[in-house]
XYZ file of C-alpha atoms in Angstrom:
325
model
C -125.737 19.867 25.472
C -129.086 20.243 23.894
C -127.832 18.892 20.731
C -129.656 15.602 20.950
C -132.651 17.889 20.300
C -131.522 19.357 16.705
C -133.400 18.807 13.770
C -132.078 16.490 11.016
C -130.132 17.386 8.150
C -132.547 17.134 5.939
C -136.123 18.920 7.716
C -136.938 20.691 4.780
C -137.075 24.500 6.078
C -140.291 25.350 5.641
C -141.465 22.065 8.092
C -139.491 24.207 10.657
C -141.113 26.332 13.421
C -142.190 30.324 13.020
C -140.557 33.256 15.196
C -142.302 31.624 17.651
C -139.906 28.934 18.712
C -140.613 25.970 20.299
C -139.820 26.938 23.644
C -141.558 29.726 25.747
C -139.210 32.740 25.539
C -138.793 36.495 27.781
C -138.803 39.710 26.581
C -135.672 41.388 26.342
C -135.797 44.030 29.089
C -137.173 40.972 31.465
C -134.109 38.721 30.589
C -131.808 41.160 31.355
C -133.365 41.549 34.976
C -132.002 38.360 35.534
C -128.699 39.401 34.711
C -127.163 41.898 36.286
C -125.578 44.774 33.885
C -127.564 47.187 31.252
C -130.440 45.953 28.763
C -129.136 45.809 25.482
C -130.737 43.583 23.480
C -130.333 39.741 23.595
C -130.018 37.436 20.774
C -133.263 35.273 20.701
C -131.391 32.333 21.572
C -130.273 33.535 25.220
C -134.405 35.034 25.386
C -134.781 31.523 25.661
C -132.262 30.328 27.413
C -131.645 32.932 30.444
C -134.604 31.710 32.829
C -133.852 28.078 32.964
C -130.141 28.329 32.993
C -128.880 32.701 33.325
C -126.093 31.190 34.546
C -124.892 29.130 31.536
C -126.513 31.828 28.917
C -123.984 34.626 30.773
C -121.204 31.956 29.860
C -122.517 31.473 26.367
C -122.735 35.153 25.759
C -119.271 35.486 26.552
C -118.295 32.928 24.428
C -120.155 33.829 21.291
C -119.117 37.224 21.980
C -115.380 35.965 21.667
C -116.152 33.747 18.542
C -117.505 36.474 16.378
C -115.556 39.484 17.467
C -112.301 38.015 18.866
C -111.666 34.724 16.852
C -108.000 34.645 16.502
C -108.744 33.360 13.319
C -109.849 36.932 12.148
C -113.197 37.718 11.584
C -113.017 36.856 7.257
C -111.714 33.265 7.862
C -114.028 32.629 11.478
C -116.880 33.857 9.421
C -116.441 32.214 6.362
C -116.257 28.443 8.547
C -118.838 29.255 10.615
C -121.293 29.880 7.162
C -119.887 26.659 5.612
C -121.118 24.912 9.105
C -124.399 26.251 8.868
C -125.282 26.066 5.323
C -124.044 21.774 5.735
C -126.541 21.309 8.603
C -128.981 23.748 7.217
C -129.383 25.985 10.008
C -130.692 29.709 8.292
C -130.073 31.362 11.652
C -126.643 30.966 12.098
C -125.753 31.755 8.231
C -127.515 35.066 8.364
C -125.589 35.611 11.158
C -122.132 34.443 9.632
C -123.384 36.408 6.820
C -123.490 40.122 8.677
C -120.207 39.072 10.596
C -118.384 38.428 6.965
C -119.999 41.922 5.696
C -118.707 43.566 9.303
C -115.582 42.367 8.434
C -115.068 43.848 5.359
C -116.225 40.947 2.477
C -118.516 41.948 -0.221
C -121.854 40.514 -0.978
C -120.055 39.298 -4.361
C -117.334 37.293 -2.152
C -120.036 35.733 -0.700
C -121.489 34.585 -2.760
C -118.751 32.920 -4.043
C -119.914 30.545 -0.942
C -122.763 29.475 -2.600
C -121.188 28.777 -6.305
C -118.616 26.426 -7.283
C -115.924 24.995 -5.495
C -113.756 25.358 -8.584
C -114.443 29.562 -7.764
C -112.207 29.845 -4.710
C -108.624 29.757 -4.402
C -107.103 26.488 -3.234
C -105.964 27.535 0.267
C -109.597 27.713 0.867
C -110.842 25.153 -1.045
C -108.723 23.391 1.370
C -110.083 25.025 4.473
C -113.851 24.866 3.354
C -113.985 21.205 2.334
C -112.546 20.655 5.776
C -115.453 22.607 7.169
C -118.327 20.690 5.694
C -116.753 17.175 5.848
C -116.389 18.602 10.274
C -119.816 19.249 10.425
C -121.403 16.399 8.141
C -119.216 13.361 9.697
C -116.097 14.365 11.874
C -115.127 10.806 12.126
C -114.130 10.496 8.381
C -111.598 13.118 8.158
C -108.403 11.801 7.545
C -104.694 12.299 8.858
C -103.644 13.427 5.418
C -106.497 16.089 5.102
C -105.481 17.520 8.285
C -101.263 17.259 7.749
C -102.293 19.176 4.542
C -103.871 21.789 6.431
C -100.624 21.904 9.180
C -98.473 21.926 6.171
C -100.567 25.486 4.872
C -101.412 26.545 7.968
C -99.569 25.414 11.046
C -101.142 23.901 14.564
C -101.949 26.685 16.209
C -104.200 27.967 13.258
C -105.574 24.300 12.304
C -106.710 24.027 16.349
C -108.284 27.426 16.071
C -110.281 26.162 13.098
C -111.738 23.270 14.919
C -113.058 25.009 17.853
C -114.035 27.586 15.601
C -116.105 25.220 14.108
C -117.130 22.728 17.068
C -118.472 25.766 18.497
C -120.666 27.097 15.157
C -121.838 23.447 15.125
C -123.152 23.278 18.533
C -124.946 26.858 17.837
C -126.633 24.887 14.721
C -128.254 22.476 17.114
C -128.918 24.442 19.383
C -130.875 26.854 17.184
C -132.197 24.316 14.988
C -133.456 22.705 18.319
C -134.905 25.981 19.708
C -136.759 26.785 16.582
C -134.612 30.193 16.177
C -135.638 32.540 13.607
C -133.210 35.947 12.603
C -134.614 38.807 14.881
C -137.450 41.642 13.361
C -134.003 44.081 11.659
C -131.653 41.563 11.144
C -128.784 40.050 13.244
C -127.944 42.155 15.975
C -124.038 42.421 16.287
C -121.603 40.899 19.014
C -121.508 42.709 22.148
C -119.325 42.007 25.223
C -121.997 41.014 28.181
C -119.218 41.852 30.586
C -120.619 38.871 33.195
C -117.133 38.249 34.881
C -117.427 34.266 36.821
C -117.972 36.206 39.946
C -121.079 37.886 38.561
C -122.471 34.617 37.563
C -121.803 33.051 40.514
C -124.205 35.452 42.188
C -127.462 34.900 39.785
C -130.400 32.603 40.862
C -131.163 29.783 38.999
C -134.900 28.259 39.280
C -135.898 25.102 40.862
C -135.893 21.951 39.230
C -139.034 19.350 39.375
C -137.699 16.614 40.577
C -136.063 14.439 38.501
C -138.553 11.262 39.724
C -141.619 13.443 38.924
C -139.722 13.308 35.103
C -139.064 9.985 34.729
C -142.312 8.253 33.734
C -143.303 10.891 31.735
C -144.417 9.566 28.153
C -142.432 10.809 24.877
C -145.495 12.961 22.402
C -143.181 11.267 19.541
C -144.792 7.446 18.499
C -142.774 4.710 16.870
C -139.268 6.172 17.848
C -137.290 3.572 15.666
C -133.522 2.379 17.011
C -130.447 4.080 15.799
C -128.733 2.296 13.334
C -125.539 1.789 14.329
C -122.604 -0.412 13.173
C -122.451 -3.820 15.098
C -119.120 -4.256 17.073
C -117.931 -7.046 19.219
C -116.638 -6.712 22.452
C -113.330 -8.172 20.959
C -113.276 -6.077 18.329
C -114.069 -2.962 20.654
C -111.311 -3.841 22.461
C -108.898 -4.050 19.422
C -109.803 -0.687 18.040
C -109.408 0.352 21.516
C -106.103 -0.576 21.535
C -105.223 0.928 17.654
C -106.317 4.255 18.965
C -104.223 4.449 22.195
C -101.065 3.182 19.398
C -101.822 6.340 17.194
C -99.689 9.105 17.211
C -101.513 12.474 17.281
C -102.572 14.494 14.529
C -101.323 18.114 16.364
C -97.884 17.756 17.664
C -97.944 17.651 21.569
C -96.594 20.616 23.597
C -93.888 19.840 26.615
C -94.233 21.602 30.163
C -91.713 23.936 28.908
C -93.814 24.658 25.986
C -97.150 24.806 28.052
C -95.104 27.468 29.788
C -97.882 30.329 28.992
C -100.751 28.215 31.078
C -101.329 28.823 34.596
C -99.982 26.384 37.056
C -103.379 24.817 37.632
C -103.592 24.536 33.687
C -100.431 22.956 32.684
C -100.764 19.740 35.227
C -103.974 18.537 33.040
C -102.335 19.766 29.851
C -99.500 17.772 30.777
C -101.181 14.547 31.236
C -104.603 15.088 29.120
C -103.982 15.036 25.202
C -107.482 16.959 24.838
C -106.200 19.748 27.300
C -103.063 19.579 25.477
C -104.113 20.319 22.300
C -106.604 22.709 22.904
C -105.311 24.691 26.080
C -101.813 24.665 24.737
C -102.593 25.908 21.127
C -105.555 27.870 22.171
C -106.108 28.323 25.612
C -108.779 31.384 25.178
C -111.398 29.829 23.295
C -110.692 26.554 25.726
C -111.297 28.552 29.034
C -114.505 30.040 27.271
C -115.896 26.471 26.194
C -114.653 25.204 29.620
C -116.771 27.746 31.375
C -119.876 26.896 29.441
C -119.734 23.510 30.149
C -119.238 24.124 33.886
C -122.089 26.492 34.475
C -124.255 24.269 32.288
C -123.633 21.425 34.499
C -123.930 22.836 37.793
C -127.275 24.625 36.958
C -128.815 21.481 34.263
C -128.099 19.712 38.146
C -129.055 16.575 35.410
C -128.484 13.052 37.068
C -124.948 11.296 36.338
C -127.014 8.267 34.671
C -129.162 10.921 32.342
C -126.102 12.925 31.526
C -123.698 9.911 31.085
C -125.882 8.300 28.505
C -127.126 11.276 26.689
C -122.857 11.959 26.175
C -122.598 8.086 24.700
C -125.670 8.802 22.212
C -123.753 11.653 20.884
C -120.470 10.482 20.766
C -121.436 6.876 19.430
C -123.447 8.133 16.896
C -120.820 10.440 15.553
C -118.370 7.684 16.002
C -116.572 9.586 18.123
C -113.935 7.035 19.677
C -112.234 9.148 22.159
């Protein structure tokens, strides 16, 4: 949600900000008054995070906690995307962390660095994998079908879907950190822990007041000579056509039935039924969905951000990523 803020590919790293951030962050012992369990410490990121929206950082804990210590891909493989992610978009926070994680899980410094050499290094399985990683995280919209029917044909659905929230979610920690000015905290990455927030928790913590949104809206950008986006020039007509050559595609992940959307709850398999998205993702890998899911609603019903503001900040993304769906 606050990846409209990330810095560009190429900010060289030493234009970035210090430990300082750009944002005004808590101490550790006073973020964890606001949520309501022991005080070990927090990741810098949710230091920043926890007074504006505790609510959506409890959800994010929980969610980064399951990504680097109960990835279904295993921590190795997670790891090893979520490093490729961060070293495409250049974000040194979240490949020191990927880093530790891969040395948790048992890979040696020598292995790697067999990230950093040549391609040519790694066996082709991952060749395969990693390629698929970086082209995910530099332009989504040009992988192909026959990229990802070679990685069903090595892997199968359920593993394929479990790398591409695996990396959708390292990818929005690279904004976000890029965009918060994160730096790795004084010892090193501190490992996962489980924040143990259940929704009913959450539910109870007190998010801040919001200014008004009117007292926001004639407030003047500090950034001069904002150019346009450059984006591809469409007709209407030819919206409409490519419109029309998406809904004729056939998916990429073979779709589940109601009998084989069997393991969702009741409430689940109705929009799993009828949403490809929630097919997909909820059938293949309905634990990392719920997780994401959860996020996304305690981000929205604390950001309270109006339906116009939200609405258009979701078509900037999505158009410039050439995201049709």
């Amino acid at each position: 949600v606050l990846g409209f803020l990330a810095t560009p590919f190429d900010c060289p790293a030493q234009e970035r900000p210090g430990a300082s951030g750009r944002f005004p962050a808590v101490k550790s012992e006073d973020a964890w008054k606001l949520l309501p369990r022991s005080d070990p410490q927090l990741p810098a990121w949710a230091l920043v995070l926890v007074q504006p929206l505790p609510r959506a950082t409890g959800a994010m804990l929980d969610l980064d906690y399951l990504h680097r210590a109960k990835n279904p891909l295993g921590a190795v493989l997670a790891g090893k995307l979520r490093w490729v992610a961060a070293d495409t978009i250049g974000c040194p926070y979240a490949k020191r962390y990927a880093e530790f994680d891969l040395r948790q899980g048992g890979l040696r410094v020598e292995d790697i660095k067999k990230l950093r050499g040549k391609e040519s290094d790694l066996p082709a399985e991952e060749r395969v994998i990693l390629r698929f990683a970086r082209k995910m995280t530099r332009a989504a919209h040009s992988v192909t079908d026959d990229e990802v029917s070679e990685l069903l044909r090595l892997f199968g659905p359920k593993k394929v879907v479990g790398m591409v929230h695996t990396l959708s979610h390292a990818n929005f920690q690279n904004r976000l950190f890029l965009a918060l000015g994160m730096e790795v905290e004084p010892g090193g990455p501190l490992p996962p822990f489980d924040p143990g927030l259940d929704m009913g928790q959450r539910a109870k913590l007190r998010t801040p007041p919001r200014p008004a949104w009117d007292s926001l809206v004639n407030v003047k950008s500090p950034v001069d000579n904002v150019g346009r986006p450059v984006w591809r020039e469409l007709s209407f007509a030819e919206v409409e056509r490519l419109l029309e050559h998406q809904k004729a595609r056939k998916s990429r992940i073979p779709l589940l039935d109601r009998k084989q959307l069997g393991h969702l709850p009741p409430s689940e398999i109705e929009g799993a039924v009828r949403i490809i998205w929630s097919n997909v993702s909820s059938g293949y890998e309905p634990t990392l969905t719920r997780a994401w899911m959860e996020c996304m609603g305690q981000y929205q019903q604390e950001a309270r951000l109006p339906r116009l503001v939200s609405s258009s900040l979701f078509w900037v993304i999505t158009r410039t990523n050439e995201c049709f769906y």
